[in-house]
CSV table of C-alpha atoms in Angstrom, one decimal:
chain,number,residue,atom,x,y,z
A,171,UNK,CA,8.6,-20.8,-2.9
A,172,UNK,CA,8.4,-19.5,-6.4
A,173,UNK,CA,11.4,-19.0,-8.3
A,174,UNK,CA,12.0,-16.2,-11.3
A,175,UNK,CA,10.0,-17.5,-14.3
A,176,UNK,CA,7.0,-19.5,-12.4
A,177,UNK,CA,3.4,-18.7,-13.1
A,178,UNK,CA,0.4,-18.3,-10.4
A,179,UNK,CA,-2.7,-18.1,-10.5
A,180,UNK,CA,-4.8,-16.1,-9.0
A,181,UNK,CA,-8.5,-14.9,-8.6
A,182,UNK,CA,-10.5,-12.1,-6.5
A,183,UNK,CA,-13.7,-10.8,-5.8
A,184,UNK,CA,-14.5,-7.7,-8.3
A,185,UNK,CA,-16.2,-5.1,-6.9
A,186,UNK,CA,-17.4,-1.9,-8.3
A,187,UNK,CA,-17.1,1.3,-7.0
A,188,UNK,CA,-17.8,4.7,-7.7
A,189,UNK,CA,-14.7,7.0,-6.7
A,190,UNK,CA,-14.6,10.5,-6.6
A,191,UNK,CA,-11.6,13.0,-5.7
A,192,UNK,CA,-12.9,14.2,-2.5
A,193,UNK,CA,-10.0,14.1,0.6
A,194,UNK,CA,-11.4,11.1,3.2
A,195,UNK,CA,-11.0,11.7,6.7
A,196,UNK,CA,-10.0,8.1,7.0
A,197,UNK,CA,-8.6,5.6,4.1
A,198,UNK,CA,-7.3,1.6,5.1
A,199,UNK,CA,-5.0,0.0,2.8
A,200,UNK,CA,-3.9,-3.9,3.0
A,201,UNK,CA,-1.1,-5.1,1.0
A,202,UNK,CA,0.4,-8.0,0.6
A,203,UNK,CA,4.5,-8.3,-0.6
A,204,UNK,CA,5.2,-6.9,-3.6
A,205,UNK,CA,2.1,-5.4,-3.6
A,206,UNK,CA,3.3,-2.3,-1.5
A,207,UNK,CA,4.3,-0.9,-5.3
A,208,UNK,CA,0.2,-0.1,-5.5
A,209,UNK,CA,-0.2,0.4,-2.2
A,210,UNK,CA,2.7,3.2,-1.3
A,211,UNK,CA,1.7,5.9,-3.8
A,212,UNK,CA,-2.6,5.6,-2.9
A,213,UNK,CA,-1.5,5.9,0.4
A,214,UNK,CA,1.0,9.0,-0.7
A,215,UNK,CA,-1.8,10.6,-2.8
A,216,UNK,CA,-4.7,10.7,-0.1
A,217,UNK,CA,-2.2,12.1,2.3
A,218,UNK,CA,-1.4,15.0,0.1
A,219,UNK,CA,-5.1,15.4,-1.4
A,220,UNK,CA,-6.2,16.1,2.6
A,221,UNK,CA,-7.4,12.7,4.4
A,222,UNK,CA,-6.5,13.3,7.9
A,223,UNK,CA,-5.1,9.2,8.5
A,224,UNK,CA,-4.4,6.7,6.4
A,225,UNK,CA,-3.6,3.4,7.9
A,226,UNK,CA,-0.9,1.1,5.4
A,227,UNK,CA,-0.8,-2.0,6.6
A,228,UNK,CA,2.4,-4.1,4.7
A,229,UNK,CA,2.3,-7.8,5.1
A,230,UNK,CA,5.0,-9.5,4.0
A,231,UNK,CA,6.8,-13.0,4.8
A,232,UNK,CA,10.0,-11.9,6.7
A,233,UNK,CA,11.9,-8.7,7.7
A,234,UNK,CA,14.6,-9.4,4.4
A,235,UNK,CA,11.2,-9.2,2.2
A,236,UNK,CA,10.5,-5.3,3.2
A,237,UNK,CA,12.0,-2.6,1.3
A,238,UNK,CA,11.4,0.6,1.0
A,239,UNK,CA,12.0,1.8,4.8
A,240,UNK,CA,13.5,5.1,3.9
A,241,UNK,CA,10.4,6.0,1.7
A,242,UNK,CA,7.4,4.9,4.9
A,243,UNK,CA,10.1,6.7,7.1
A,244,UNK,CA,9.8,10.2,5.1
A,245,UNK,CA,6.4,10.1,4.8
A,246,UNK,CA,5.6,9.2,8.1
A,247,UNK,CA,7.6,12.1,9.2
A,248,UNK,CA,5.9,14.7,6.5
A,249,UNK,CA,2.2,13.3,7.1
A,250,UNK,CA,3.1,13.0,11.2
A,251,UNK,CA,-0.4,11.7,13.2
């Protein structure tokens, strides 16, 4: 486990893209712990810019990790579908 003040490392594949504004009908996200901070509000903004489903999926290491529930509830509820 890493403890408040540790470093990591880490590396990823770079990939560019060309995006434009234009409402998807369908957008996947996959996020990773703390990474739900990025992935909440894209997932928030292509709801409200017209994509008809967005799939989130969280992953995180245990139940206590999750936060947030109150914010995924409400927009569940205001995107329903």
């Amino acid at each position: 486990r890493l403890k408040v003040g540790d470093t990591i490392h880490s590396f990823g594949k770079h990939v560019s893209r060309t995006y434009n504004n234009t409402p998807k009908s369908y957008v996947g996200i996959l996020v990773f712990g703390v990474g739900i901070t990025e992935g909440f509000p894209v997932a928030k903004a292509e709801l409200e810019k017209g994509c008809r489903q967005v799939v989130l999926v969280w992953a995180s290491r245990t139940m206590h990790d999750t936060f947030w529930h109150d914010k995924l509830r409400t927009l569940s509820e205001t995107f329903p579908g």
